[in-house]
Short mmCIF file of C-alpha atoms in Angstrom, two decimals:
data_model
loop_
_atom_site.label_atom_id
_atom_site.label_comp_id
_atom_site.label_asym_id
_atom_site.label_seq_id
_atom_site.Cartn_x
_atom_site.Cartn_y
_atom_site.Cartn_z
CA MET A 283 -77.08 11.63 17.85
CA SER A 284 -76.24 14.28 15.29
CA VAL A 285 -75.60 17.74 16.71
CA LEU A 286 -76.87 19.14 13.40
CA LYS A 287 -80.27 17.45 13.42
CA GLY A 288 -82.95 19.94 12.47
CA PHE A 289 -80.63 22.25 10.57
CA GLU A 290 -80.80 22.70 6.82
CA PRO A 291 -79.58 21.74 4.31
CA ALA A 292 -79.72 18.37 6.04
CA ASN A 293 -77.94 16.51 3.23
CA VAL A 294 -74.98 18.92 3.16
CA LEU A 295 -74.62 19.05 6.93
CA SER A 296 -74.87 15.28 7.22
CA TYR A 297 -71.89 14.91 4.90
CA PHE A 298 -69.98 17.62 6.73
CA GLU A 299 -70.55 15.84 10.03
CA GLU A 300 -69.30 12.59 8.52
CA LEU A 301 -66.17 14.31 7.26
CA CYS A 302 -65.51 15.71 10.75
CA LYS A 303 -65.32 12.16 12.08
CA ILE A 304 -62.33 11.46 9.84
CA PRO A 305 -58.96 12.95 10.81
CA HIS A 306 -57.82 14.99 7.80
CA GLY A 307 -55.08 17.40 8.66
CA SER A 308 -52.64 18.34 5.91
CA GLY A 309 -50.44 15.35 5.15
CA ASN A 310 -52.98 12.96 6.65
CA THR A 311 -55.54 12.69 3.86
CA LYS A 312 -55.59 9.01 2.90
CA ALA A 313 -58.63 8.17 5.03
CA ILE A 314 -60.77 11.08 3.84
CA SER A 315 -59.70 10.44 0.24
CA ASP A 316 -60.77 6.81 0.59
CA TYR A 317 -64.08 7.97 2.06
CA CYS A 318 -64.73 9.96 -1.13
CA VAL A 319 -63.79 6.98 -3.27
CA GLN A 320 -66.20 4.76 -1.34
CA PHE A 321 -68.89 7.41 -1.80
CA ALA A 322 -68.34 7.27 -5.56
CA LYS A 323 -68.56 3.47 -5.54
CA ASP A 324 -71.73 3.52 -3.44
CA HIS A 325 -73.36 5.91 -5.93
CA ASN A 326 -72.07 4.14 -9.05
CA LEU A 327 -70.09 7.19 -10.13
CA ARG A 328 -66.90 7.14 -12.14
CA TYR A 329 -63.88 8.34 -10.17
CA VAL A 330 -60.12 8.75 -10.23
CA GLN A 331 -57.88 8.66 -7.16
CA ASP A 332 -54.24 9.48 -7.73
CA GLU A 333 -51.17 8.53 -5.73
CA TYR A 334 -51.29 11.81 -3.80
CA ASN A 335 -54.89 11.15 -2.61
CA ASP A 336 -56.52 13.66 -4.97
CA VAL A 337 -59.97 12.48 -6.04
CA ILE A 338 -62.10 13.36 -9.09
CA ILE A 339 -65.72 12.16 -9.20
CA TYR A 340 -67.70 12.45 -12.41
CA LYS A 341 -71.47 12.68 -12.83
CA ASP A 342 -73.43 13.07 -16.03
CA GLY A 343 -75.72 16.02 -16.57
CA THR A 344 -79.35 15.63 -15.59
CA GLU A 345 -82.28 15.67 -18.01
CA GLY A 346 -82.04 18.66 -20.29
CA PHE A 347 -78.37 19.21 -19.35
CA GLU A 348 -76.89 16.15 -21.03
CA ASN A 349 -75.09 18.18 -23.68
CA SER A 350 -74.11 21.12 -21.47
CA ALA A 351 -70.43 21.88 -20.91
CA PRO A 352 -69.09 20.31 -17.70
CA VAL A 353 -68.74 22.35 -14.52
CA ILE A 354 -65.92 21.71 -12.04
CA ILE A 355 -66.84 21.89 -8.34
CA GLN A 356 -63.59 22.06 -6.40
CA GLY A 357 -62.40 22.10 -2.81
CA HIS A 358 -59.56 20.66 -0.75
CA LEU A 359 -59.66 17.68 1.61
CA ASP A 360 -57.17 18.86 4.23
CA MET A 361 -57.73 21.18 7.17
CA VAL A 362 -55.54 23.28 9.44
CA CYS A 363 -55.23 21.52 12.80
CA GLU A 364 -55.13 23.90 15.76
CA LYS A 365 -56.12 23.23 19.36
CA THR A 366 -56.11 24.93 22.73
CA LEU A 367 -52.92 24.67 24.73
CA ASP A 368 -54.51 22.29 27.25
CA SER A 369 -56.42 20.14 24.74
CA THR A 370 -55.65 16.41 24.57
CA HIS A 371 -57.20 16.08 21.11
CA ASP A 372 -55.16 13.89 18.75
CA PHE A 373 -55.64 15.09 15.16
CA MET A 374 -54.21 11.83 13.84
CA LYS A 375 -57.02 9.68 15.23
CA ASP A 376 -59.73 11.64 17.06
CA PRO A 377 -62.96 12.91 15.47
CA LEU A 378 -63.81 16.55 15.98
CA ASP A 379 -66.14 17.32 18.88
CA LEU A 380 -68.84 19.37 17.17
CA LYS A 381 -71.01 21.90 19.01
CA VAL A 382 -73.71 24.36 17.94
CA GLU A 383 -74.23 27.69 19.65
CA ASN A 384 -76.35 30.61 18.48
CA GLY A 385 -76.56 29.30 14.94
CA TYR A 386 -72.82 28.64 14.60
CA LEU A 387 -71.09 25.28 14.34
CA TYR A 388 -67.69 24.90 16.00
CA ALA A 389 -65.40 22.18 17.32
CA GLN A 390 -64.69 22.05 21.03
CA ASP A 391 -61.09 23.19 21.74
CA THR A 392 -59.97 22.77 18.10
CA SER A 393 -60.26 24.28 14.66
CA LEU A 394 -63.31 23.11 12.71
CA GLY A 395 -62.10 22.50 9.17
CA GLY A 396 -64.97 24.40 7.58
CA ASP A 397 -62.08 25.46 5.37
CA ASP A 398 -62.55 23.41 3.30
CA GLY A 399 -64.79 20.59 4.47
CA ILE A 400 -67.89 22.56 3.52
CA ALA A 401 -66.85 22.48 -0.16
CA ILE A 402 -66.56 18.69 -0.04
CA ALA A 403 -69.95 18.41 1.70
CA TYR A 404 -71.63 20.63 -0.91
CA ALA A 405 -70.14 18.62 -3.76
CA LEU A 406 -71.09 15.25 -2.25
CA ALA A 407 -74.66 16.44 -1.73
CA VAL A 408 -74.89 17.45 -5.40
CA LEU A 409 -73.39 14.17 -6.55
CA ALA A 410 -75.73 12.11 -4.35
CA SER A 411 -78.94 13.80 -5.46
CA ASP A 412 -81.39 12.46 -8.05
CA THR A 413 -83.41 15.68 -8.14
CA ILE A 414 -80.90 18.55 -8.48
CA ALA A 415 -80.67 19.96 -12.02
CA HIS A 416 -77.07 20.35 -13.17
CA PRO A 417 -74.67 20.05 -16.12
CA PRO A 418 -72.08 17.27 -16.13
CA ILE A 419 -70.12 17.58 -12.90
CA GLU A 420 -66.41 17.06 -12.32
CA ALA A 421 -65.98 17.18 -8.54
CA VAL A 422 -62.31 17.72 -7.77
CA PHE A 423 -60.99 17.17 -4.24
CA THR A 424 -57.34 18.07 -3.79
CA VAL A 425 -54.95 17.53 -0.88
CA ASP A 426 -52.49 19.56 1.19
CA GLU A 427 -53.75 22.93 0.00
CA GLU A 428 -53.04 24.39 3.41
CA THR A 429 -49.35 23.50 3.36
CA SER A 430 -48.06 23.28 -0.19
CA MET A 431 -50.92 23.04 -2.71
CA LEU A 432 -49.38 19.69 -3.55
CA GLY A 433 -52.63 18.16 -4.74
CA ALA A 434 -53.40 20.87 -7.26
CA GLU A 435 -49.80 20.89 -8.45
CA LYS A 436 -49.72 17.13 -8.99
CA LEU A 437 -53.26 16.62 -10.33
CA ASP A 438 -53.46 15.37 -13.90
CA MET A 439 -55.43 18.26 -15.39
CA THR A 440 -55.95 16.37 -18.66
CA LEU A 441 -58.62 14.42 -16.75
CA LEU A 442 -60.75 17.59 -16.67
CA LYS A 443 -62.90 18.69 -19.59
CA GLY A 444 -64.71 21.49 -17.78
CA ARG A 445 -63.63 25.09 -18.28
CA ARG A 446 -65.90 26.60 -15.62
CA LEU A 447 -64.52 26.21 -12.10
CA LEU A 448 -66.60 26.75 -8.96
CA ASN A 449 -63.97 26.88 -6.21
CA ILE A 450 -65.80 26.75 -2.87
CA ASP A 451 -62.92 27.93 -0.72
CA SER A 452 -63.87 31.47 0.29
CA GLU A 453 -65.17 32.41 3.71
CA GLU A 454 -67.47 35.39 3.30
CA GLU A 455 -70.99 35.22 1.96
CA GLY A 456 -71.83 37.87 -0.60
CA VAL A 457 -68.33 37.90 -2.06
CA LEU A 458 -67.38 36.49 -5.44
CA THR A 459 -63.62 36.07 -5.35
CA CYS A 460 -61.97 36.65 -8.70
CA GLY A 461 -58.27 36.77 -7.85
CA CYS A 462 -55.77 35.81 -5.17
CA ALA A 463 -52.21 36.35 -4.04
CA GLY A 464 -49.33 34.13 -5.01
CA GLY A 465 -46.97 32.86 -2.35
CA LEU A 466 -43.81 31.03 -1.39
CA ARG A 467 -42.20 29.56 1.69
CA GLN A 468 -38.80 30.71 2.90
CA HIS A 469 -37.01 28.31 5.25
CA VAL A 470 -34.33 30.01 7.34
CA THR A 471 -31.64 28.35 9.46
CA PHE A 472 -29.13 29.85 11.88
CA ASP A 473 -26.43 27.53 13.21
CA PHE A 474 -25.04 28.19 16.67
CA GLN A 475 -22.39 27.10 19.12
CA LYS A 476 -23.12 26.29 22.75
CA VAL A 477 -21.32 27.30 25.90
CA GLU A 478 -21.79 26.24 29.52
CA LYS A 479 -22.94 28.93 31.94
CA GLU A 480 -24.32 29.17 35.45
CA GLY A 481 -27.42 31.11 36.45
CA THR A 482 -31.17 30.79 36.93
CA GLU A 483 -33.26 29.42 34.08
CA ILE A 484 -36.42 31.39 33.38
CA GLU A 485 -39.08 30.31 30.90
CA LEU A 486 -41.21 33.08 29.39
CA TRP A 487 -44.37 31.75 27.76
CA ILE A 488 -46.08 34.43 25.70
CA LYS A 489 -49.63 33.27 25.01
CA GLY A 490 -53.24 34.31 24.64
CA LEU A 491 -52.80 36.15 21.33
CA LEU A 492 -55.57 35.86 18.75
CA GLY A 493 -53.46 34.36 15.98
CA GLY A 494 -55.57 33.76 12.87
CA HIS A 495 -55.06 33.26 9.15
CA SER A 496 -51.76 34.64 7.89
CA GLY A 497 -53.47 35.86 4.74
CA SER A 498 -57.01 36.99 5.47
CA ASP A 499 -56.16 38.29 8.97
CA ILE A 500 -52.69 39.68 8.27
CA HIS A 501 -53.90 43.27 7.94
CA LYS A 502 -55.43 43.22 11.43
CA GLN A 503 -52.06 43.92 13.12
CA ARG A 504 -52.32 40.97 15.48
CA GLY A 505 -49.38 40.12 17.66
CA ASN A 506 -46.81 37.51 16.68
CA ALA A 507 -45.53 35.79 19.83
CA VAL A 508 -42.06 35.03 18.43
CA LYS A 509 -41.60 38.60 17.30
CA LEU A 510 -42.63 39.80 20.76
CA SER A 511 -40.16 37.35 22.32
CA SER A 512 -37.32 38.83 20.30
CA ARG A 513 -38.36 42.34 21.26
CA MET A 514 -38.28 41.43 24.92
CA TYR A 515 -34.90 39.73 24.59
CA ILE A 516 -33.32 42.69 22.80
CA HIS A 517 -34.71 45.15 25.33
CA LEU A 518 -33.86 43.22 28.50
CA SER A 519 -30.42 42.07 27.39
CA LYS A 520 -29.34 45.72 27.49
CA THR A 521 -29.93 45.76 31.25
CA PHE A 522 -29.55 42.20 32.47
CA ALA A 523 -26.88 39.53 32.22
CA MET A 524 -28.89 36.94 30.28
CA ASP A 525 -28.33 34.23 27.69
CA LEU A 526 -30.68 32.50 25.29
CA ILE A 527 -31.30 28.79 25.76
CA SER A 528 -34.10 28.33 23.21
CA ILE A 529 -36.97 30.01 21.41
CA ASP A 530 -39.92 28.08 19.99
CA GLY A 531 -43.29 29.13 18.66
CA GLY A 532 -45.86 28.28 16.00
CA GLU A 533 -46.49 25.09 14.08
CA LYS A 534 -47.78 26.36 10.72
CA ASP A 535 -46.70 29.25 8.54
CA ASN A 536 -50.29 30.01 7.49
CA VAL A 537 -51.21 30.76 11.10
CA ILE A 538 -50.13 33.95 12.89
CA THR A 539 -48.05 32.74 15.84
CA TYR A 540 -50.16 33.18 18.97
CA SER A 541 -47.90 31.39 21.48
CA ALA A 542 -44.13 31.15 22.00
CA LYS A 543 -41.77 29.94 24.69
CA MET A 544 -38.40 31.54 25.28
CA ARG A 545 -35.97 30.05 27.79
CA VAL A 546 -33.22 32.29 29.11
CA LEU A 547 -30.47 32.06 31.72
CA VAL A 548 -30.35 35.05 34.04
CA ASP A 549 -27.84 36.12 36.67
CA SER A 550 -29.31 34.60 39.84
CA ALA A 551 -28.79 37.85 41.72
CA GLN A 552 -31.04 39.66 39.22
CA VAL A 553 -34.01 37.28 39.01
CA GLU A 554 -36.55 39.36 40.93
CA GLU A 555 -35.56 42.53 39.12
CA PHE A 556 -35.70 40.63 35.81
CA ILE A 557 -39.24 39.36 36.44
CA THR A 558 -40.36 42.88 37.30
CA ALA A 559 -38.92 44.10 34.01
CA VAL A 560 -40.76 41.34 32.13
CA ARG A 561 -44.04 42.48 33.68
CA LYS A 562 -43.30 46.05 32.61
CA GLU A 563 -42.78 44.87 29.03
CA GLU A 564 -46.06 42.96 29.22
CA ALA A 565 -47.87 46.09 30.38
CA ILE A 566 -46.38 48.10 27.53
CA TRP A 567 -47.57 45.56 24.97
CA LYS A 568 -51.09 45.49 26.39
CA LYS A 569 -51.24 49.27 26.19
CA GLU A 570 -49.97 49.25 22.61
CA PHE A 571 -52.45 46.60 21.48
CA SER A 572 -55.27 48.40 23.30
CA ASN A 573 -58.40 46.23 23.02
CA ASP A 574 -57.13 44.10 20.14
CA GLU A 575 -55.22 41.46 22.14
CA THR A 576 -57.06 41.26 25.44
CA GLY A 577 -55.89 37.68 26.12
CA LEU A 578 -52.18 38.50 25.89
CA ASN A 579 -50.22 37.35 28.93
CA ILE A 580 -46.79 36.06 29.89
CA GLU A 581 -46.47 32.99 32.08
CA ILE A 582 -43.15 33.07 33.95
CA THR A 583 -41.56 29.88 35.28
CA ASN A 584 -38.46 29.88 37.46
CA ALA A 585 -36.69 26.59 36.74
CA GLY A 586 -34.04 27.19 39.37
CA GLN A 587 -30.30 27.72 39.46
CA LYS A 588 -28.17 25.44 37.31
CA ASN A 589 -25.24 24.96 35.00
CA ILE A 590 -26.65 24.67 31.51
CA ALA A 591 -25.65 24.91 27.84
CA VAL A 592 -26.77 28.18 26.29
CA ILE A 593 -26.46 29.56 22.78
CA ALA A 594 -23.16 31.39 22.42
CA PRO A 595 -23.72 35.15 22.94
CA ALA A 596 -22.60 36.17 19.45
CA ASP A 597 -24.93 33.62 17.85
CA SER A 598 -27.93 34.44 20.05
CA SER A 599 -27.41 38.13 19.34
CA SER A 600 -27.49 37.53 15.57
CA ILE A 601 -30.55 35.27 15.77
CA MET A 602 -32.62 37.53 18.00
CA LYS A 603 -31.67 40.70 16.15
CA PHE A 604 -32.72 39.05 12.90
CA ILE A 605 -36.11 38.05 14.32
CA TYR A 606 -36.56 41.55 15.74
CA ALA A 607 -35.59 43.25 12.46
CA VAL A 608 -37.33 41.05 9.88
CA PRO A 609 -40.71 42.44 8.77
CA GLN A 610 -43.94 40.85 9.95
CA GLY A 611 -47.47 41.33 8.72
CA LEU A 612 -48.84 43.58 6.02
CA ILE A 613 -46.13 45.16 3.88
CA CYS A 614 -48.25 46.94 1.29
CA SER A 615 -51.93 47.46 0.53
CA ASP A 616 -53.29 47.04 -2.98
CA ARG A 617 -53.04 50.31 -4.90
CA ASN A 618 -55.82 49.31 -7.30
CA LEU A 619 -58.21 47.69 -4.81
CA PRO A 620 -58.45 50.04 -1.80
CA GLY A 621 -58.66 48.31 1.54
CA GLN A 622 -57.22 45.02 0.30
CA SER A 623 -53.83 43.52 1.11
CA GLU A 624 -51.21 43.23 -1.61
CA THR A 625 -47.95 42.00 -0.04
CA SER A 626 -47.23 40.41 3.35
CA LEU A 627 -45.18 37.88 5.22
CA ASN A 628 -45.64 35.79 8.32
CA LEU A 629 -43.07 34.18 10.59
CA GLY A 630 -45.17 31.14 11.39
CA VAL A 631 -42.72 28.55 12.72
CA THR A 632 -39.67 28.88 14.98
CA VAL A 633 -37.91 25.82 16.38
CA THR A 634 -34.69 25.52 18.38
CA ARG A 635 -32.84 22.36 17.40
CA GLU A 636 -29.70 20.79 18.83
CA ASP A 637 -27.33 23.18 17.05
CA SER A 638 -29.55 25.55 15.06
CA VAL A 639 -32.67 27.69 15.09
CA PHE A 640 -35.06 27.05 12.22
CA MET A 641 -37.72 29.50 11.01
CA GLN A 642 -40.38 29.24 8.34
CA PHE A 643 -41.92 32.25 6.62
CA LEU A 644 -44.90 32.44 4.28
CA LEU A 645 -44.67 35.33 1.81
CA ARG A 646 -47.68 36.47 -0.23
CA SER A 647 -48.27 39.05 -2.93
CA SER A 648 -50.71 39.62 -5.75
CA ILE A 649 -47.79 41.10 -7.72
CA GLU A 650 -45.15 38.57 -8.69
CA THR A 651 -42.24 41.04 -8.74
CA LYS A 652 -43.09 42.29 -5.24
CA LYS A 653 -43.24 38.73 -3.92
CA GLN A 654 -39.77 38.15 -5.28
CA SER A 655 -38.53 41.48 -3.92
CA LEU A 656 -39.79 40.63 -0.43
CA CYS A 657 -38.08 37.25 -0.66
CA GLU A 658 -34.82 38.99 -1.56
CA ARG A 659 -35.30 41.43 1.32
CA VAL A 660 -35.73 38.65 3.87
CA GLY A 661 -32.84 36.77 2.29
CA ALA A 662 -30.58 39.81 2.59
CA LEU A 663 -31.35 40.07 6.30
CA VAL A 664 -30.68 36.36 6.73
CA GLU A 665 -27.29 36.64 5.06
CA LEU A 666 -26.35 39.78 7.00
CA ALA A 667 -27.13 37.91 10.23
CA GLY A 668 -25.06 34.89 9.17
CA GLY A 669 -27.85 32.46 8.33
CA ARG A 670 -28.93 30.56 5.24
CA TYR A 671 -32.25 29.94 3.52
CA ILE A 672 -34.05 27.92 0.88
CA ILE A 673 -37.31 28.54 -0.97
CA ASP A 674 -40.07 26.08 -1.86
CA SER A 675 -43.84 25.64 -2.30
CA GLU A 676 -44.07 28.61 -4.63
CA TYR A 677 -47.46 29.08 -6.25
CA PRO A 678 -48.78 31.69 -8.69
CA ALA A 679 -51.18 34.52 -8.17
CA TRP A 680 -54.61 34.20 -9.77
CA GLY A 681 -55.18 37.33 -11.82
CA TYR A 682 -58.53 39.03 -12.43
CA ASP A 683 -60.06 37.99 -15.77
CA PRO A 684 -61.92 40.92 -17.35
CA ASN A 685 -63.45 38.57 -19.95
CA SER A 686 -64.99 36.09 -17.50
CA LYS A 687 -68.45 34.84 -18.43
CA LEU A 688 -68.90 32.83 -15.25
CA ARG A 689 -68.51 35.81 -12.92
CA PRO A 690 -71.35 37.90 -14.46
CA LEU A 691 -73.54 34.78 -14.61
CA MET A 692 -73.03 34.21 -10.89
CA ARG A 693 -73.51 37.91 -10.18
CA ASP A 694 -76.89 37.87 -11.96
CA VAL A 695 -77.99 34.76 -10.05
CA TYR A 696 -76.99 36.36 -6.75
CA VAL A 697 -78.83 39.61 -7.46
CA LYS A 698 -81.96 37.73 -8.53
CA MET A 699 -81.92 35.61 -5.38
CA PHE A 700 -80.87 38.10 -2.72
CA LYS A 701 -81.79 41.49 -4.25
CA GLU A 702 -78.33 42.93 -3.67
CA GLU A 703 -75.02 43.14 -5.45
CA PRO A 704 -72.27 40.71 -4.43
CA ARG A 705 -68.83 42.15 -3.88
CA MET A 706 -66.14 41.27 -6.39
CA GLU A 707 -62.81 40.85 -4.61
CA ALA A 708 -59.30 39.55 -4.90
CA VAL A 709 -58.10 37.93 -1.67
CA HIS A 710 -54.77 37.87 0.13
CA THR A 711 -54.74 34.13 0.49
CA GLY A 712 -53.58 31.34 -1.74
CA LEU A 713 -56.30 29.66 -3.77
CA GLU A 714 -55.85 26.74 -6.10
CA CYS A 715 -57.54 28.62 -8.94
CA GLY A 716 -54.19 30.03 -10.05
CA ILE A 717 -52.69 26.55 -10.39
CA PHE A 718 -55.75 25.19 -12.21
CA GLY A 719 -55.74 28.19 -14.52
CA GLY A 720 -52.07 27.68 -15.32
CA HIS A 721 -52.75 24.13 -16.51
CA CYS A 722 -56.21 24.43 -18.08
CA GLU A 723 -56.22 26.89 -20.95
CA GLY A 724 -59.32 29.05 -21.03
CA LEU A 725 -60.42 28.16 -17.49
CA ASP A 726 -63.01 30.56 -16.07
CA SER A 727 -62.95 30.52 -12.25
CA VAL A 728 -64.88 32.04 -9.36
CA SER A 729 -64.39 31.28 -5.67
CA PHE A 730 -67.16 31.67 -3.09
CA GLY A 731 -68.47 30.16 0.11
CA PRO A 732 -70.50 30.64 3.29
CA ASN A 733 -69.47 32.71 6.28
CA ILE A 734 -66.70 31.03 8.24
CA LEU A 735 -65.28 33.05 11.13
CA ASP A 736 -61.69 32.88 12.41
CA ILE A 737 -60.50 30.12 10.09
CA HIS A 738 -57.21 28.37 10.93
CA SER A 739 -57.83 29.00 14.63
CA ILE A 740 -59.41 27.42 17.67
CA ASN A 741 -62.21 30.01 17.35
CA GLU A 742 -63.31 28.86 13.89
CA LYS A 743 -67.11 28.95 13.45
CA LEU A 744 -69.37 28.03 10.54
CA ASP A 745 -72.51 30.14 10.07
CA LEU A 746 -75.24 27.53 9.53
CA ALA A 747 -77.80 29.96 8.08
CA SER A 748 -75.15 31.09 5.58
CA VAL A 749 -74.44 27.46 4.65
CA GLU A 750 -78.10 27.09 3.69
CA ARG A 751 -78.18 30.27 1.60
CA ILE A 752 -74.99 29.42 -0.26
CA TRP A 753 -76.33 25.93 -0.92
CA ARG A 754 -79.38 27.42 -2.63
CA PHE A 755 -77.09 29.80 -4.52
CA LEU A 756 -74.91 26.91 -5.72
CA LEU A 757 -77.96 25.05 -7.02
CA GLU A 758 -79.18 28.09 -8.93
CA VAL A 759 -75.72 28.66 -10.40
CA LEU A 760 -75.59 25.06 -11.61
CA LYS A 761 -79.01 25.49 -13.16
CA ALA A 762 -77.87 28.68 -14.89
CA CYS A 763 -74.84 26.87 -16.32
CA LYS A 764 -77.00 24.99 -18.80
#
């Protein structure tokens, strides 16, 4: 039985529930892409599916709109896959376990994928309807937006005739997004030598941090578990005879790292004193975070005395000092849009391999030169510490268009419907609008969406009442695009 029975809009929520049955994490989009293709076939709609799993579905305008200019409705098929530490959910094969509580839809123990499944559900509901008034529709579903924006980059834009783009990939009702940050990924590697040492192995598991989206939540000063690990290592190594065995934390660079494990070898005669010092560090952090990170805790495991290979002291010192010194979080606020983020970076992935430590950073800025400057800054620190780096997945910022005709049209519709002004904002996240705009001359874009709380996290929730209001808004916008 549907958990969403009785909620409106029933057609939209029915499609969203169907999408949640199909595993669709980034890089695993073939099944959900095929679902969209089958939908097009079932509704006798023309479609294109490319080799990357992008899908475009075309629908003619309804009566009175036959000669209107096409409108692009766009969202991405992939979701960020996060789960609780004790969850057994397999994102490669298991459907999401949907629940409703106090008007919010969530997935038990996992992220929900409202970002961006709700865009796909909205578009499918429009395409399936025989009664909704609309211009010709080009519904564009891209892949791997959350990791590389591969789908938008590889999409054949010549297949699109529309020059009005409704990107349904924003997460706050009442906001019309009209710009976004550009970004790039910086992959850092530090090679190391190993040496055999004797002592007691201690595992320090820093967990319980809030995490969140590395763009929209980056200004909230949330803790990064790997950064905290390095702080602890640097502090305690001044007092205790200890060596680094490994440090691991985070799986995605667009998620603030909320959990990390650091294994160290400690002089067996100092174990009790060492554990006491760890608890003192934990208490300091809790005081510093005040009420912002109430779940923060360190799980300490004594693995016993042993001879074990550790990272050579000179190498571990360089690695941990780099992690401690490299910036994290918000670097600069926007000077022209008070209260909004301009430039940031996030250390989202840290993995200890056989002979190296690998890190992955996501850098964002709405100013191209400052994005490049931050990349150079991180690169300089890497080189000073003896590491190496490469850059990929760079995507452009989407600049504010003062001559937009779509934005004032949508503003007028919103005011007429809800008797209040929507906010016009640029966001500190990557949106595909910049890529589409770079390939489609004269493209006029606006991004919007319903309220989705704590995206990219296990606490993600979709506001069902907001879904209904934004659905009505979308229909009125389509009608106004005649």
